[in-house]
mmCIF file of C-alpha atoms in Angstrom:
data_model
loop_
_atom_site.group_PDB
_atom_site.id
_atom_site.type_symbol
_atom_site.label_atom_id
_atom_site.label_comp_id
_atom_site.label_asym_id
_atom_site.label_seq_id
_atom_site.Cartn_x
_atom_site.Cartn_y
_atom_site.Cartn_z
ATOM 1 C CA LYS A 2 44.154 21.687 -29.835
ATOM 2 C CA GLN A 3 46.200 24.238 -27.963
ATOM 3 C CA TRP A 4 44.523 26.211 -25.169
ATOM 4 C CA TYR A 5 44.769 29.545 -26.999
ATOM 5 C CA GLN A 6 43.031 28.234 -30.102
ATOM 6 C CA ARG A 7 40.282 26.758 -27.932
ATOM 7 C CA ARG A 8 39.802 30.087 -26.163
ATOM 8 C CA VAL A 9 39.522 31.931 -29.475
ATOM 9 C CA ALA A 10 36.978 29.425 -30.775
ATOM 10 C CA ILE A 11 34.903 29.530 -27.596
ATOM 11 C CA THR A 12 34.738 33.328 -27.406
ATOM 12 C CA ALA A 13 34.485 34.098 -31.125
ATOM 13 C CA GLY A 14 30.721 34.563 -31.071
ATOM 14 C CA ILE A 15 30.575 36.580 -27.856
ATOM 15 C CA PRO A 16 30.383 40.391 -28.201
ATOM 16 C CA LYS A 17 33.459 42.055 -26.758
ATOM 17 C CA GLU A 18 31.175 44.328 -24.720
ATOM 18 C CA ASN A 19 30.154 41.235 -22.736
ATOM 19 C CA PHE A 20 33.596 41.041 -21.158
ATOM 20 C CA THR A 21 34.279 43.259 -18.151
ATOM 21 C CA CYS A 22 36.750 43.157 -15.295
ATOM 22 C CA LEU A 23 36.401 44.005 -11.638
ATOM 23 C CA THR A 24 37.700 47.276 -10.232
ATOM 24 C CA ARG A 25 34.744 47.690 -7.894
ATOM 25 C CA LEU A 26 36.798 46.439 -4.947
ATOM 26 C CA ASP A 27 39.193 49.334 -5.516
ATOM 27 C CA GLN A 28 36.300 51.765 -5.894
ATOM 28 C CA ASN A 29 34.753 50.552 -2.647
ATOM 29 C CA ARG A 30 38.075 51.026 -0.882
ATOM 30 C CA ALA A 31 38.401 54.528 -2.306
ATOM 31 C CA LYS A 32 34.895 55.460 -1.149
ATOM 32 C CA SER A 33 35.672 54.111 2.314
ATOM 33 C CA GLN A 34 38.806 56.280 2.559
ATOM 34 C CA LEU A 35 36.892 59.380 1.499
ATOM 35 C CA ALA A 36 33.971 58.690 3.825
ATOM 36 C CA HIS A 37 36.335 58.236 6.757
ATOM 37 C CA LYS A 38 38.164 61.466 5.926
ATOM 38 C CA LEU A 39 34.882 63.410 5.766
ATOM 39 C CA GLY A 40 33.238 61.639 8.707
ATOM 40 C CA VAL A 41 30.249 60.486 6.657
ATOM 41 C CA SER A 42 28.694 57.205 5.563
ATOM 42 C CA VAL A 43 30.038 55.445 2.471
ATOM 43 C CA SER A 44 26.536 55.699 1.018
ATOM 44 C CA GLN A 45 26.948 59.493 0.927
ATOM 45 C CA ILE A 46 29.897 59.279 -1.482
ATOM 46 C CA MET A 47 29.311 58.857 -5.222
ATOM 47 C CA ASN A 48 31.130 58.946 -8.553
ATOM 48 C CA VAL A 49 34.617 57.998 -7.380
ATOM 49 C CA ILE A 50 36.609 56.638 -10.317
ATOM 50 C CA ILE A 51 39.216 53.922 -10.685
ATOM 51 C CA TRP A 52 41.158 54.375 -13.917
ATOM 52 C CA GLY A 53 43.257 51.648 -15.509
ATOM 53 C CA ASN A 54 44.491 48.403 -14.028
ATOM 54 C CA HIS A 55 43.596 46.460 -10.886
ATOM 55 C CA SER A 56 47.137 46.815 -9.591
ATOM 56 C CA GLY A 57 49.488 49.174 -7.848
ATOM 57 C CA THR A 58 49.379 51.528 -10.846
ATOM 58 C CA GLN A 59 45.615 52.094 -10.728
ATOM 59 C CA PHE A 60 44.520 55.729 -10.489
ATOM 60 C CA PRO A 61 41.855 56.332 -7.808
ATOM 61 C CA ASP A 62 40.288 59.650 -8.780
ATOM 62 C CA ALA A 63 38.128 61.722 -6.424
ATOM 63 C CA ARG A 64 38.140 64.916 -8.485
ATOM 64 C CA HIS A 65 34.752 64.223 -10.080
ATOM 65 C CA ALA A 66 33.156 62.705 -6.987
ATOM 66 C CA SER A 67 30.253 64.115 -4.989
ATOM 67 C CA VAL A 68 29.170 63.875 -1.374
ATOM 68 C CA VAL A 69 25.783 64.332 0.238
ATOM 69 C CA LEU A 70 26.038 66.727 3.196
ATOM 70 C CA ASN A 71 22.953 67.911 5.066
ATOM 71 C CA GLY A 72 20.825 66.486 2.278
ATOM 72 C CA VAL A 73 22.624 68.475 -0.427
ATOM 73 C CA ILE A 74 24.843 66.951 -3.141
ATOM 74 C CA GLN A 75 28.065 68.911 -3.523
ATOM 75 C CA PRO A 76 31.514 68.421 -5.070
ATOM 76 C CA LEU A 77 33.617 66.245 -2.826
ATOM 77 C CA THR A 78 36.834 68.178 -3.411
ATOM 78 C CA GLY A 79 35.182 71.383 -2.177
ATOM 79 C CA ALA A 80 33.827 69.682 0.918
ATOM 80 C CA LEU A 81 37.154 68.024 1.677
ATOM 81 C CA SER A 82 39.406 70.945 0.742
ATOM 82 C CA ASP A 83 42.594 68.873 0.888
ATOM 83 C CA ASP A 84 43.997 68.563 -2.613
ATOM 84 C CA ALA A 85 47.407 67.455 -1.350
ATOM 85 C CA TRP A 86 45.892 64.412 0.394
ATOM 86 C CA ILE A 87 43.771 63.525 -2.658
ATOM 87 C CA LYS A 88 46.906 63.533 -4.828
ATOM 88 C CA SER A 89 49.088 61.584 -2.407
ATOM 89 C CA ASP A 90 47.996 59.479 0.577
ATOM 90 C CA PHE A 91 44.522 58.810 -0.794
ATOM 91 C CA ILE A 92 45.913 57.328 -3.998
ATOM 92 C CA THR A 93 48.706 55.282 -2.443
ATOM 93 C CA THR A 94 46.450 53.906 0.310
ATOM 94 C CA VAL A 95 43.928 52.587 -2.213
ATOM 95 C CA GLN A 96 46.660 51.269 -4.506
ATOM 96 C CA SER A 97 48.315 49.285 -1.718
ATOM 97 C CA ARG A 98 45.262 48.286 0.322
ATOM 98 C CA GLY A 99 45.191 44.682 -0.884
ATOM 99 C CA ALA A 100 48.830 44.121 0.009
ATOM 100 C CA ALA A 101 48.300 45.794 3.392
ATOM 101 C CA VAL A 102 45.406 43.461 4.219
ATOM 102 C CA ILE A 103 47.432 40.382 3.304
ATOM 103 C CA LYS A 104 50.371 41.597 5.370
ATOM 104 C CA ALA A 105 48.161 42.274 8.408
ATOM 105 C CA ARG A 106 45.970 39.155 8.244
ATOM 106 C CA GLY A 107 48.005 36.684 6.279
ATOM 107 C CA LEU A 108 44.928 36.306 4.083
ATOM 108 C CA SER A 109 43.329 38.207 1.234
ATOM 109 C CA SER A 110 40.191 40.284 1.753
ATOM 110 C CA ALA A 111 37.880 37.590 0.380
ATOM 111 C CA MET A 112 34.650 38.982 1.845
ATOM 112 C CA SER A 113 35.375 42.475 0.517
ATOM 113 C CA ALA A 114 36.083 40.984 -2.899
ATOM 114 C CA ALA A 115 32.864 38.969 -2.764
ATOM 115 C CA LYS A 116 30.862 42.095 -1.944
ATOM 116 C CA ALA A 117 32.541 43.955 -4.792
ATOM 117 C CA ILE A 118 31.622 41.158 -7.214
ATOM 118 C CA GLY A 119 28.024 41.434 -6.025
ATOM 119 C CA ASP A 120 28.060 45.221 -6.461
ATOM 120 C CA HIS A 121 29.593 44.893 -9.934
ATOM 121 C CA THR A 122 27.114 42.314 -11.212
ATOM 122 C CA ARG A 123 24.124 44.092 -9.640
ATOM 123 C CA ASP A 124 24.940 47.360 -11.391
ATOM 124 C CA TRP A 125 25.803 45.544 -14.623
ATOM 125 C CA TRP A 126 22.354 43.951 -14.703
ATOM 126 C CA PHE A 127 20.081 46.511 -13.022
ATOM 127 C CA GLY A 128 21.946 49.626 -14.174
ATOM 128 C CA THR A 129 23.430 52.624 -12.404
ATOM 129 C CA LYS A 130 21.295 55.222 -10.647
ATOM 130 C CA GLU A 131 20.403 58.474 -12.368
ATOM 131 C CA GLY A 132 23.281 60.931 -12.052
ATOM 132 C CA GLU A 133 25.724 58.271 -10.877
ATOM 133 C CA PHE A 134 28.389 56.179 -12.546
ATOM 134 C CA THR A 135 30.600 53.303 -11.478
ATOM 135 C CA SER A 136 34.056 51.975 -12.314
ATOM 136 C CA MET A 137 34.373 48.912 -14.516
ATOM 137 C CA GLY A 138 37.097 47.446 -16.663
ATOM 138 C CA VAL A 139 35.731 47.487 -20.224
ATOM 139 C CA ILE A 140 37.059 47.408 -23.762
ATOM 140 C CA SER A 141 38.421 50.831 -24.629
ATOM 141 C CA ASP A 142 36.889 52.695 -27.557
ATOM 142 C CA GLY A 143 39.633 55.323 -27.561
ATOM 143 C CA SER A 144 38.034 57.517 -24.898
ATOM 144 C CA TYR A 145 40.420 59.731 -22.905
ATOM 145 C CA ASN A 146 43.187 58.846 -25.388
ATOM 146 C CA ILE A 147 43.383 55.275 -24.128
ATOM 147 C CA PRO A 148 44.016 53.218 -27.276
ATOM 148 C CA ALA A 149 41.045 51.198 -28.460
ATOM 149 C CA GLY A 150 40.954 47.470 -27.868
ATOM 150 C CA ILE A 151 42.509 47.161 -24.426
ATOM 151 C CA ILE A 152 40.533 46.383 -21.274
ATOM 152 C CA TYR A 153 40.852 49.430 -19.019
ATOM 153 C CA SER A 154 38.852 50.633 -16.035
ATOM 154 C CA PHE A 155 36.690 53.634 -16.912
ATOM 155 C CA PRO A 156 33.751 55.407 -15.304
ATOM 156 C CA VAL A 157 30.623 53.965 -16.922
ATOM 157 C CA THR A 158 26.890 54.400 -16.800
ATOM 158 C CA ILE A 159 24.820 51.273 -17.302
ATOM 159 C CA GLN A 160 21.292 50.773 -18.553
ATOM 160 C CA ALA A 161 19.149 48.023 -17.060
ATOM 161 C CA GLY A 162 19.955 44.821 -18.914
ATOM 162 C CA GLY A 163 23.700 45.374 -19.111
ATOM 163 C CA LYS A 164 24.418 47.984 -21.795
ATOM 164 C CA TRP A 165 27.268 50.144 -20.519
ATOM 165 C CA SER A 166 28.657 53.414 -21.849
ATOM 166 C CA ILE A 167 31.898 55.161 -20.951
ATOM 167 C CA VAL A 168 31.245 58.530 -19.308
ATOM 168 C CA GLN A 169 32.455 61.296 -21.602
ATOM 169 C CA GLY A 170 33.676 64.839 -21.053
ATOM 170 C CA LEU A 171 35.455 64.525 -17.698
ATOM 171 C CA LYS A 172 38.274 67.060 -17.702
ATOM 172 C CA GLN A 173 41.789 65.752 -17.159
ATOM 173 C CA ASP A 174 44.744 67.801 -15.967
ATOM 174 C CA ASP A 175 48.410 66.925 -16.401
ATOM 175 C CA PHE A 176 48.513 65.080 -13.081
ATOM 176 C CA ALA A 177 45.591 62.827 -14.033
ATOM 177 C CA THR A 178 46.890 62.249 -17.544
ATOM 178 C CA GLU A 179 50.247 61.087 -16.207
ATOM 179 C CA LYS A 180 48.564 58.604 -13.860
ATOM 180 C CA MET A 181 46.223 57.331 -16.565
ATOM 181 C CA VAL A 182 49.060 56.792 -19.039
ATOM 182 C CA ALA A 183 51.191 54.988 -16.440
ATOM 183 C CA THR A 184 48.504 52.427 -15.683
ATOM 184 C CA TYR A 185 47.764 52.005 -19.403
ATOM 185 C CA ASN A 186 51.444 51.295 -20.057
ATOM 186 C CA GLU A 187 51.378 48.520 -17.485
ATOM 187 C CA LEU A 188 48.277 46.997 -19.063
ATOM 188 C CA GLN A 189 49.910 47.125 -22.483
ATOM 189 C CA GLU A 190 52.990 45.375 -21.113
ATOM 190 C CA GLU A 191 50.752 42.670 -19.625
ATOM 191 C CA ALA A 192 48.889 42.258 -22.923
ATOM 192 C CA THR A 193 52.171 41.896 -24.795
ATOM 193 C CA GLU A 194 53.423 39.299 -22.325
ATOM 194 C CA ALA A 195 50.130 37.361 -22.516
ATOM 195 C CA ALA A 196 50.308 37.285 -26.317
ATOM 196 C CA LYS A 197 53.898 36.056 -26.118
ATOM 197 C CA LEU A 198 52.963 33.245 -23.732
ATOM 198 C CA ALA A 199 50.002 32.275 -25.931
ATOM 199 C CA ALA A 200 52.249 32.089 -28.979
ATOM 200 C CA GLU A 201 54.779 29.949 -27.104
ATOM 201 C CA ALA A 202 52.006 27.610 -25.925
ATOM 202 C CA ASP A 203 50.912 27.066 -29.525
ATOM 203 C CA ASN A 204 54.403 26.078 -30.670
#
């Protein structure tokens, strides 16, 4: 019958936790910006977060990130000591990076996206390292006041075999809350529009 009914029938027996979306490309871009700013390797940066949508409203968050300097893990914000940049140019550069690449090359960043897909699926299957988390769009369970049921990018830890859990207890200030709500609102608008289109297709 109609495409929407077929989709519902096909996915009915699949656990909702088996559906994730890719924000690893954005996370990789955020790590690259931070590594460049600090003059270190990308591999020395960990626990950068992408909250929300894979769009211009996403919230790249470095406040909970760490960096390895001289063999010692330390808070990235302390090492960088540039809160103004973290709240401005860092965010907007990551948010607009895809558009900037297309404008410069006339093509999307296909290889970067392919690497991000590999990173995403590797961590989803083999799990995250001890003390580290990654960003992944998953079904919200109400964490951080993001309404349950919508796919939203959160920081997650993953056990080998694919069981993910949203990282809990990360403190949010007013600035972060505003950014997180803005990207949620966009996702909710998209969900509403998708439901409307599905209903029209079934008529």
